[in-house]
Short mmCIF file of C-alpha atoms in Angstrom, two decimals:
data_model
loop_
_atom_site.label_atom_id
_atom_site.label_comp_id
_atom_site.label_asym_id
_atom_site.label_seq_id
_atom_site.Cartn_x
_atom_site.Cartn_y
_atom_site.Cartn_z
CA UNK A 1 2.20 -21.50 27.52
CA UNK A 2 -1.34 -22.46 27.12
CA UNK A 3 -2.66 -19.95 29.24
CA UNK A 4 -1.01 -16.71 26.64
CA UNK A 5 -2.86 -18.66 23.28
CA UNK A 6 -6.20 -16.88 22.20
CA UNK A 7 -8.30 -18.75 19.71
CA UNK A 8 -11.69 -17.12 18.81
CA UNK A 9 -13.73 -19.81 17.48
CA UNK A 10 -16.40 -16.66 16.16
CA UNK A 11 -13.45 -15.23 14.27
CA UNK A 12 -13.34 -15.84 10.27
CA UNK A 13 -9.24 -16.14 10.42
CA UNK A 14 -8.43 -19.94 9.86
CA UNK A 15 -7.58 -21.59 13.34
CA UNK A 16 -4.38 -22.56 12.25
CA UNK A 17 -3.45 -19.22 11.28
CA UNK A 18 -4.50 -17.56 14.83
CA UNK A 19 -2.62 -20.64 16.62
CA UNK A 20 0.76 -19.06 14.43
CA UNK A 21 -0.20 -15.61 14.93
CA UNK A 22 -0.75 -16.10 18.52
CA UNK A 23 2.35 -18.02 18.98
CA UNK A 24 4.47 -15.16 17.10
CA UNK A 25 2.83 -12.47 18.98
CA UNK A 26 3.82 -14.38 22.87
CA UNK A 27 7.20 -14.51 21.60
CA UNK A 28 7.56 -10.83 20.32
CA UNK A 29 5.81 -10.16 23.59
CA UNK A 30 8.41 -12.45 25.49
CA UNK A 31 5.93 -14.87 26.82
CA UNK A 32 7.72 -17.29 24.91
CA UNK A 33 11.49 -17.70 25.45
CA UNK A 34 14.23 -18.90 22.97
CA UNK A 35 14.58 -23.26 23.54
CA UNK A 36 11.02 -23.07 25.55
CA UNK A 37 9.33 -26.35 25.02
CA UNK A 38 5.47 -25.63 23.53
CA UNK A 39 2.87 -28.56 23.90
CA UNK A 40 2.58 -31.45 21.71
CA UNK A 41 0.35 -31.42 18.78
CA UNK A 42 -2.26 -33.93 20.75
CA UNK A 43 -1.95 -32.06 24.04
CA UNK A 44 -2.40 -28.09 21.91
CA UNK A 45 -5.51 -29.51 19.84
CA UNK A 46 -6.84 -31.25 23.06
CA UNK A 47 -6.81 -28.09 25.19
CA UNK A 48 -8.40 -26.08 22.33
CA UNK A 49 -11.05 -28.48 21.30
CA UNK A 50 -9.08 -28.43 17.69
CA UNK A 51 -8.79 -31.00 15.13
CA UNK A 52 -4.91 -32.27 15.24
CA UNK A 53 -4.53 -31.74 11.63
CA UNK A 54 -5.15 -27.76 12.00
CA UNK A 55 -2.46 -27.64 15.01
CA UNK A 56 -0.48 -29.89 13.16
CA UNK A 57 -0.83 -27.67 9.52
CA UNK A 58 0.09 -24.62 11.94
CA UNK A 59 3.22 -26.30 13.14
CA UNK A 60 4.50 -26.71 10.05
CA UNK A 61 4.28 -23.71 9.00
CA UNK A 62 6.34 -22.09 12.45
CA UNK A 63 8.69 -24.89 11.73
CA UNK A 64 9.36 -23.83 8.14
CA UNK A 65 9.86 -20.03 9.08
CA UNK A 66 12.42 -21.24 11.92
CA UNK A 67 10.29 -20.48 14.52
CA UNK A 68 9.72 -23.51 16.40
CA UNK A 69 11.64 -26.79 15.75
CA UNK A 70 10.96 -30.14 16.73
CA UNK A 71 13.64 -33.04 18.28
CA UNK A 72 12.59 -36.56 17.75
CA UNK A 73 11.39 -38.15 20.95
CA UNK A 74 11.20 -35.20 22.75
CA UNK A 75 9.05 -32.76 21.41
CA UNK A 76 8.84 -28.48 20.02
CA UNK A 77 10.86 -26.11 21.16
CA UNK A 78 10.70 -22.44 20.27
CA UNK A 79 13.96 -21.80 17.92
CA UNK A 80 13.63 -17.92 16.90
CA UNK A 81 12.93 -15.19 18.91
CA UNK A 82 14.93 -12.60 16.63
CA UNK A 83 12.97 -10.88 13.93
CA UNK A 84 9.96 -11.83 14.57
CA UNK A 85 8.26 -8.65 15.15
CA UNK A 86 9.95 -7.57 11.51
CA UNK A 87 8.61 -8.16 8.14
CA UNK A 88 10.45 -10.99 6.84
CA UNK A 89 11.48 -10.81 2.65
CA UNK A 90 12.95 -13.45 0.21
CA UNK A 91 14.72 -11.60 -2.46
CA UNK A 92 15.87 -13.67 -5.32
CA UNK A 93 18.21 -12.33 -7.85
CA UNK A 94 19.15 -14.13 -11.40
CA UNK A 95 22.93 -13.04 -10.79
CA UNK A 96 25.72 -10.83 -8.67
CA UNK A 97 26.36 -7.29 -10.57
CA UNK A 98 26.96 -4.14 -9.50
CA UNK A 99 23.12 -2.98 -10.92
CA UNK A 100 21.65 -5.90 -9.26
CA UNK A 101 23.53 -4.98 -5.67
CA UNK A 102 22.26 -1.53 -6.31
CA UNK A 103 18.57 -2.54 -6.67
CA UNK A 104 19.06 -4.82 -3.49
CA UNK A 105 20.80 -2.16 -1.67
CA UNK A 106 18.39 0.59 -2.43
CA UNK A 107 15.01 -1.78 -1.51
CA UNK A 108 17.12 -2.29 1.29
CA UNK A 109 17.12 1.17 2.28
CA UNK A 110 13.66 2.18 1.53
CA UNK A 111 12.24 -0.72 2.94
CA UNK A 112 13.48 0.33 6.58
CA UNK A 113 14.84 -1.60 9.86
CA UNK A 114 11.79 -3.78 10.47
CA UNK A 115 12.13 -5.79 7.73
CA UNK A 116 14.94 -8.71 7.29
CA UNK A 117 15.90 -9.48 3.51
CA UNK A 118 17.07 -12.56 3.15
CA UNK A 119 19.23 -12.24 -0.43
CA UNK A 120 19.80 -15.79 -2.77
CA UNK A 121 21.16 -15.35 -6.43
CA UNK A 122 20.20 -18.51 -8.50
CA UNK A 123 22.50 -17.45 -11.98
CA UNK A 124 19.41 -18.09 -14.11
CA UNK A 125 18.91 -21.74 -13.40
CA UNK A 126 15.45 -22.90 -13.09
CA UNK A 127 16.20 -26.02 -11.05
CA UNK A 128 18.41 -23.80 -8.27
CA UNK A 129 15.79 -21.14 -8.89
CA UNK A 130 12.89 -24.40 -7.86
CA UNK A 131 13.94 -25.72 -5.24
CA UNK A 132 14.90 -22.40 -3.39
CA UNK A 133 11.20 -21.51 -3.35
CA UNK A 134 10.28 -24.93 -2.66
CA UNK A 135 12.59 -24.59 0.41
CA UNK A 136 11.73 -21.50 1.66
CA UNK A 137 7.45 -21.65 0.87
CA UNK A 138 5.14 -19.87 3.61
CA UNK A 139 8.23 -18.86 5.10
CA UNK A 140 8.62 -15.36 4.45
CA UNK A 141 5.98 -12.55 4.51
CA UNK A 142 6.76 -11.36 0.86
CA UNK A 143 9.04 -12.66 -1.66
CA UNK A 144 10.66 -10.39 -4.13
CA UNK A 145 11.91 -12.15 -7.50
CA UNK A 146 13.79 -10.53 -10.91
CA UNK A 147 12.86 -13.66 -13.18
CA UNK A 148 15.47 -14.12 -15.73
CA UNK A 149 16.24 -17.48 -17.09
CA UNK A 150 18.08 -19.29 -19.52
CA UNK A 151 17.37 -22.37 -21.75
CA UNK A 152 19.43 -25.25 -22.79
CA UNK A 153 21.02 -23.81 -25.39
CA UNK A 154 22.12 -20.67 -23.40
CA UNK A 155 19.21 -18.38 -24.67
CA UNK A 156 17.29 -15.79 -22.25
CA UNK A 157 13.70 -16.51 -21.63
CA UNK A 158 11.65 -14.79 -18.94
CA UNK A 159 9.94 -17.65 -17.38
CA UNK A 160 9.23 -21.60 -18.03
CA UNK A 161 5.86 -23.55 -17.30
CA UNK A 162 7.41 -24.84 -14.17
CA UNK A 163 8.76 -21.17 -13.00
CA UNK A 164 5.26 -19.79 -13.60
CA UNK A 165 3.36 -22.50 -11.97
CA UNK A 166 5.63 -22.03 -8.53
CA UNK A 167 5.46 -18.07 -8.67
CA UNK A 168 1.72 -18.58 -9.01
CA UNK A 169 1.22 -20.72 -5.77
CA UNK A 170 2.43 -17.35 -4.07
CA UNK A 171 -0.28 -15.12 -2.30
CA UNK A 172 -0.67 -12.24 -5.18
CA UNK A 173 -0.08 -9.74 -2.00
CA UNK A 174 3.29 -11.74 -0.88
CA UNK A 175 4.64 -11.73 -4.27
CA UNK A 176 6.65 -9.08 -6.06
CA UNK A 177 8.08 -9.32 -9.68
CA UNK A 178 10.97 -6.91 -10.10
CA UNK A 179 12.49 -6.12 -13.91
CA UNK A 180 10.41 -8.24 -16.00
CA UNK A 181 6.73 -7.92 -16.61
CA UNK A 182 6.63 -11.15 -19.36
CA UNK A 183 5.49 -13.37 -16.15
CA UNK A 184 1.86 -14.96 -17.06
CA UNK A 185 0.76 -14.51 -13.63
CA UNK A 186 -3.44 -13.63 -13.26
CA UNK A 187 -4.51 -11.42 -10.80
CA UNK A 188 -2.16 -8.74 -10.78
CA UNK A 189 1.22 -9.32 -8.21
CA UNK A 190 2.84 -6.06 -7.63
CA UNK A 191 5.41 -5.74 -10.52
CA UNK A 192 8.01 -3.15 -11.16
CA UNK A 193 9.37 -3.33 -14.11
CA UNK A 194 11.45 -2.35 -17.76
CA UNK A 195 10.00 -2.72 -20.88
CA UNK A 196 13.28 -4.16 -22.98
CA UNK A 197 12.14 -3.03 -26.49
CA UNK A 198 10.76 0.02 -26.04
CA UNK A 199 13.06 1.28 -23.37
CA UNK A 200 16.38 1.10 -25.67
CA UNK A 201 14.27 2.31 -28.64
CA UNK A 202 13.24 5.12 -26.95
CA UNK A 203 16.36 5.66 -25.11
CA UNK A 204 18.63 5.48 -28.71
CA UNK A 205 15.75 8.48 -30.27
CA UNK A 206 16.69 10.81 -27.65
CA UNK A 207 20.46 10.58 -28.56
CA UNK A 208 19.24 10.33 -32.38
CA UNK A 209 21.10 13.55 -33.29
CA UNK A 210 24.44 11.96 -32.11
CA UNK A 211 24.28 8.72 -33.17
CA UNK A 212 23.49 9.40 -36.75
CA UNK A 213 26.38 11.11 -37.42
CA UNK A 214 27.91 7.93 -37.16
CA UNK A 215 28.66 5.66 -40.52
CA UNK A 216 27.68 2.51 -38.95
CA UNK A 217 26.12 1.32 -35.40
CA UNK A 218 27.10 -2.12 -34.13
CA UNK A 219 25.31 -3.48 -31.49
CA UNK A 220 27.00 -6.12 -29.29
CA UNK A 221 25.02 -8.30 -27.93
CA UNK A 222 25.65 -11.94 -26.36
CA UNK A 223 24.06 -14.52 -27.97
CA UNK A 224 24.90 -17.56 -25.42
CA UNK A 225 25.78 -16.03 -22.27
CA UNK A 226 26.13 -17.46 -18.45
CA UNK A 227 23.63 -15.12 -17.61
CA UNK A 228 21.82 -14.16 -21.11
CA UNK A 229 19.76 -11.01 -22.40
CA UNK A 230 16.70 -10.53 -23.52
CA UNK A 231 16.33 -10.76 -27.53
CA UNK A 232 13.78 -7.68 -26.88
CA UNK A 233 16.80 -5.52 -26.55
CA UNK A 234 18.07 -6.85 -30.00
CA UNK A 235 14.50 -5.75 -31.67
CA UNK A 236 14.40 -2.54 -30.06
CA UNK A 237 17.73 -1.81 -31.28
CA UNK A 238 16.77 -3.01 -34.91
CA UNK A 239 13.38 -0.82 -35.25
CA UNK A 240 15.09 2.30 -34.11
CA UNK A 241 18.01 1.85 -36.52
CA UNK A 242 15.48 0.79 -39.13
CA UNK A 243 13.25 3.72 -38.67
CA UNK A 244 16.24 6.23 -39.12
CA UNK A 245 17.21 4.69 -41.69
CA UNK A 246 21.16 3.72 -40.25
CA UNK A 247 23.47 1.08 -41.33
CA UNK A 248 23.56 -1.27 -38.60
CA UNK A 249 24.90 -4.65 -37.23
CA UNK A 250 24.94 -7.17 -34.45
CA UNK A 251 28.11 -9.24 -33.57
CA UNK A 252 28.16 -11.02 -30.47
CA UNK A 253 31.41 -9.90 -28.87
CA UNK A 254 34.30 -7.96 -29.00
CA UNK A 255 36.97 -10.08 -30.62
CA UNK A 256 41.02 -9.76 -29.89
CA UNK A 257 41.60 -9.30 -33.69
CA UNK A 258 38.24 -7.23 -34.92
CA UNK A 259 38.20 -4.46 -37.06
CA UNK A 260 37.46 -1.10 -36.19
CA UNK A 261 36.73 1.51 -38.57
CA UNK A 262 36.57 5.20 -38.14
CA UNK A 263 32.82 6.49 -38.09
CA UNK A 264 31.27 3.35 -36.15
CA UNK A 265 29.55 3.41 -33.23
CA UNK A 266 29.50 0.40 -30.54
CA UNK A 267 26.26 -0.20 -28.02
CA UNK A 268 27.79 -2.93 -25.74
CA UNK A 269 26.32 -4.41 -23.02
CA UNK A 270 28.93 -6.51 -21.11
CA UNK A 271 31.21 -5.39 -19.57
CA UNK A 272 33.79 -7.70 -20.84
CA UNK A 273 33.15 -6.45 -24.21
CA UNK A 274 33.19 -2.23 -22.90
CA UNK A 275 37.15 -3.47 -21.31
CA UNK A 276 38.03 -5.23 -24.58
CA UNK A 277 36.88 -2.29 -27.10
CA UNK A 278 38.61 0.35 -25.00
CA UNK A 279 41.60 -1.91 -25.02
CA UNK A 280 41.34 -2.46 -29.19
CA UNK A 281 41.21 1.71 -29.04
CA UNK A 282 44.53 2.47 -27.15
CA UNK A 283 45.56 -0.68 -29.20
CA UNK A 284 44.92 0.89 -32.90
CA UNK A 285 45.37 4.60 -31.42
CA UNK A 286 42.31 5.23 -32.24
CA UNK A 287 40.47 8.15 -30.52
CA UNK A 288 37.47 7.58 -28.24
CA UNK A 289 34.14 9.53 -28.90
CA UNK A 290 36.06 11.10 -32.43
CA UNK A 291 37.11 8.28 -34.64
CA UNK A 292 35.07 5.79 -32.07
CA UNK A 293 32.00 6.06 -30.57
CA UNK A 294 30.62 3.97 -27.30
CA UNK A 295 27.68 3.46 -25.58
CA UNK A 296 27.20 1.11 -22.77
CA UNK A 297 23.96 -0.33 -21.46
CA UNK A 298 23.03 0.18 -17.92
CA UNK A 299 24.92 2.61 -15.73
CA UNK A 300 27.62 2.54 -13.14
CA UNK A 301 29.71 4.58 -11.33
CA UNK A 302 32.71 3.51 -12.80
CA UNK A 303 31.07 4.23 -16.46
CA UNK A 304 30.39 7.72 -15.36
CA UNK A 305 33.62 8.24 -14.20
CA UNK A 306 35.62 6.89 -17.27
CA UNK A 307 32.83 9.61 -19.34
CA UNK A 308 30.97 6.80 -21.09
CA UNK A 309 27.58 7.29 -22.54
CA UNK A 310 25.03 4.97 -21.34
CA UNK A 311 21.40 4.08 -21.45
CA UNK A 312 20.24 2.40 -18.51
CA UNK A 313 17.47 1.86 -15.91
CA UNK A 314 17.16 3.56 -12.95
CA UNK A 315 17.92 1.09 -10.99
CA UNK A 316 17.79 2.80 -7.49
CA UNK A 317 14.47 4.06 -8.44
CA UNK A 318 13.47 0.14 -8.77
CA UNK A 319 14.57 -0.29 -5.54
CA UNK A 320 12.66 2.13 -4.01
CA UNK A 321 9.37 1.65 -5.77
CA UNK A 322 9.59 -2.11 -4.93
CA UNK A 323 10.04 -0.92 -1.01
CA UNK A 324 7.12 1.70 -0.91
CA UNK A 325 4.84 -1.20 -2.44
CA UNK A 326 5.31 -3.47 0.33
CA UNK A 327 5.49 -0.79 2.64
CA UNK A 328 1.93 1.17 1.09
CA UNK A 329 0.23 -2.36 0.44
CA UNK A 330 -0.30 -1.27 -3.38
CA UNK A 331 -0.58 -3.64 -5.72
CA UNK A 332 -0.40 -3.18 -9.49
CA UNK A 333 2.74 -2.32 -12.24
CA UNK A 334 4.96 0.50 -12.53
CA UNK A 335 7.18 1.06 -15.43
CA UNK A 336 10.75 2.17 -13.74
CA UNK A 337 11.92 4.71 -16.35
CA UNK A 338 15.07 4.11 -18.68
CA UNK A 339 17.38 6.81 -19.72
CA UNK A 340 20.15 7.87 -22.03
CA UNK A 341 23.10 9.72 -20.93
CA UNK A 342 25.18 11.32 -23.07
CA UNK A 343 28.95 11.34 -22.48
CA UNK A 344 32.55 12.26 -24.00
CA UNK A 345 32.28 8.83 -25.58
CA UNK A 346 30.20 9.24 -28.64
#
């Protein structure tokens, strides 16, 4: 093996890094075979003239991205050989839904066939949400995270001291914050994101014609959820019905027994609350988009389909803006834009 390793001692790359790049590049090469044993730690920094601690700092890293492994008494052994010649990506999700899976999907696509994403979904919990990038440090090449979390007493917050503090140990052009731009992270990761408060206030103003027609607009938003919202949503909601002047409320669900009256107008945002409203209208006979009106947040097929209004993020264009990033080496914010689509339900 020791006759494939290059180490420049002129060049201003840390030794430790060239020992992993040169190690990577003899097995994408296939100088290096899957189980090969590689030289101790003493014998590598011996041949090199290198202090043990920088072969031994480089080794730890190959061991935590898979690449080499060691057995106790009887040295390294090469342990990966597949993927890695492709760009490897740790994307970390606060929970399974079908916009979520359409974000990951659509990164997915855009990103290409050299890259491998490694998906985890960590519902929102800061301690899962820890210890997977604990786990998984200096492993990956970038690492892709929607920060959404939730505090003890079930309320959405976008980050905690702890969160930011681990996020900020990440190399600014590894790091990629999707959906949320309320991370106080300096030097400017790449972030694609929504804007909560603006984006349903200015989403609600271009339906404004619509929705005032309507006696009374109820928004319905979860106030201790699994996976909670952002109380932006609730204030965007309030200034636009403030500003035109429009008889409002908030409940926080649909209830088996609540009443509906004719001339009100229902933003939900589960979809456990859409199924139980639509149920309480075939229930009461009541006529969707006449005597009822509906919009749902964020869109899905099956929401287009049934011919419910929405507002919602474009959440393939997230996606896709996250890949070219990465791919372009840009760095900076984009706003993904948010849009209202208007329906047979309202």
């Amino acid at each position: 093996m020791m006759k494939f390793i290059k180490i420049d001692k002129n060049s201003r790359v840390p030794k430790y890094q060239q020992i992993i790049d040169s190690i990577i590049l003899n097995i994408s090469m296939g100088n290096l075979k899957m189980d090969q044993k590689i030289p101790s730690i003493n014998s590598f920094s011996e041949e090199f003239y290198l202090s043990r601690d920088t072969v031994e700092k480089a080794y730890s890293i190959l061991k935590e991205r898979n690449i080499i492994t060691s057995i106790q008494g009887k040295g390294f052994y090469i342990s990966r050989t597949k993927l890695i010649n492709k760009l490897n990506i740790l994307f970390l999700i606060n929970k399974l839904s079908w916009y979520k899976m359409e974000i990951y999907y659509s990164f997915m696509k855009s990103i290409g066939p050299n890259a491998y994403v490694d998906l985890h979904i960590y519902h929102c919990d800061e301690s899962l949400f820890l210890n997977l990038l604990e786990k998984h440090k200096r492993t990956y090449d970038h690492y892709v995270i929607m920060p959404h979390f939730k505090t003890e007493d079930q309320q959405h917050t976008s980050t905690t001291v702890d969160v930011t503090q681990a996020m900020s140990k990440i190399p600014r052009n590894k790091l990629v914050i999707m959906g949320n731009a309320q991370i106080p992270i300096e030097d400017n990761p790449i972030t694609v994101y929504e804007d909560y408060e603006q984006d349903i206030f200015n989403a609600l103003n271009k339906g404004v014609k619509k929705i005032a027609r309507y006696k009374k607009i109820i928004l319905i938003y979860p106030r201790k959820a699994v996976h909670p919202y952002p109380k932006r949503i609730t204030r965007g909601f309030t200034r636009f019905c403030v500003k035109h002047n429009l008889d409002f409320d908030i409940f926080d669900k649909v209830h088996d027994d609540m009443i509906l009256f004719k001339g009100d107008l229902f933003i939900t945002i589960e979809e456990n609350d859409l199924i139980n409203l639509m149920g309480l209208l075939k229930e009461k006979k009541l006529s969707l988009g006449k005597d009822i009106g509906i919009i749902s947040y964020n869109e899905t097929p099956l929401k287009a389909l049934l011919g419910i209004s929405t507002i919602s993020t474009d959440f393939k264009l997230m996606g896709e803006a996250a890949a070219h990033m990465i791919l372009d080496n840009k760095k900076g914010k984009v706003k993904v834009p948010f849009r209202f689509t208007n329906r047979n339900s309202m």
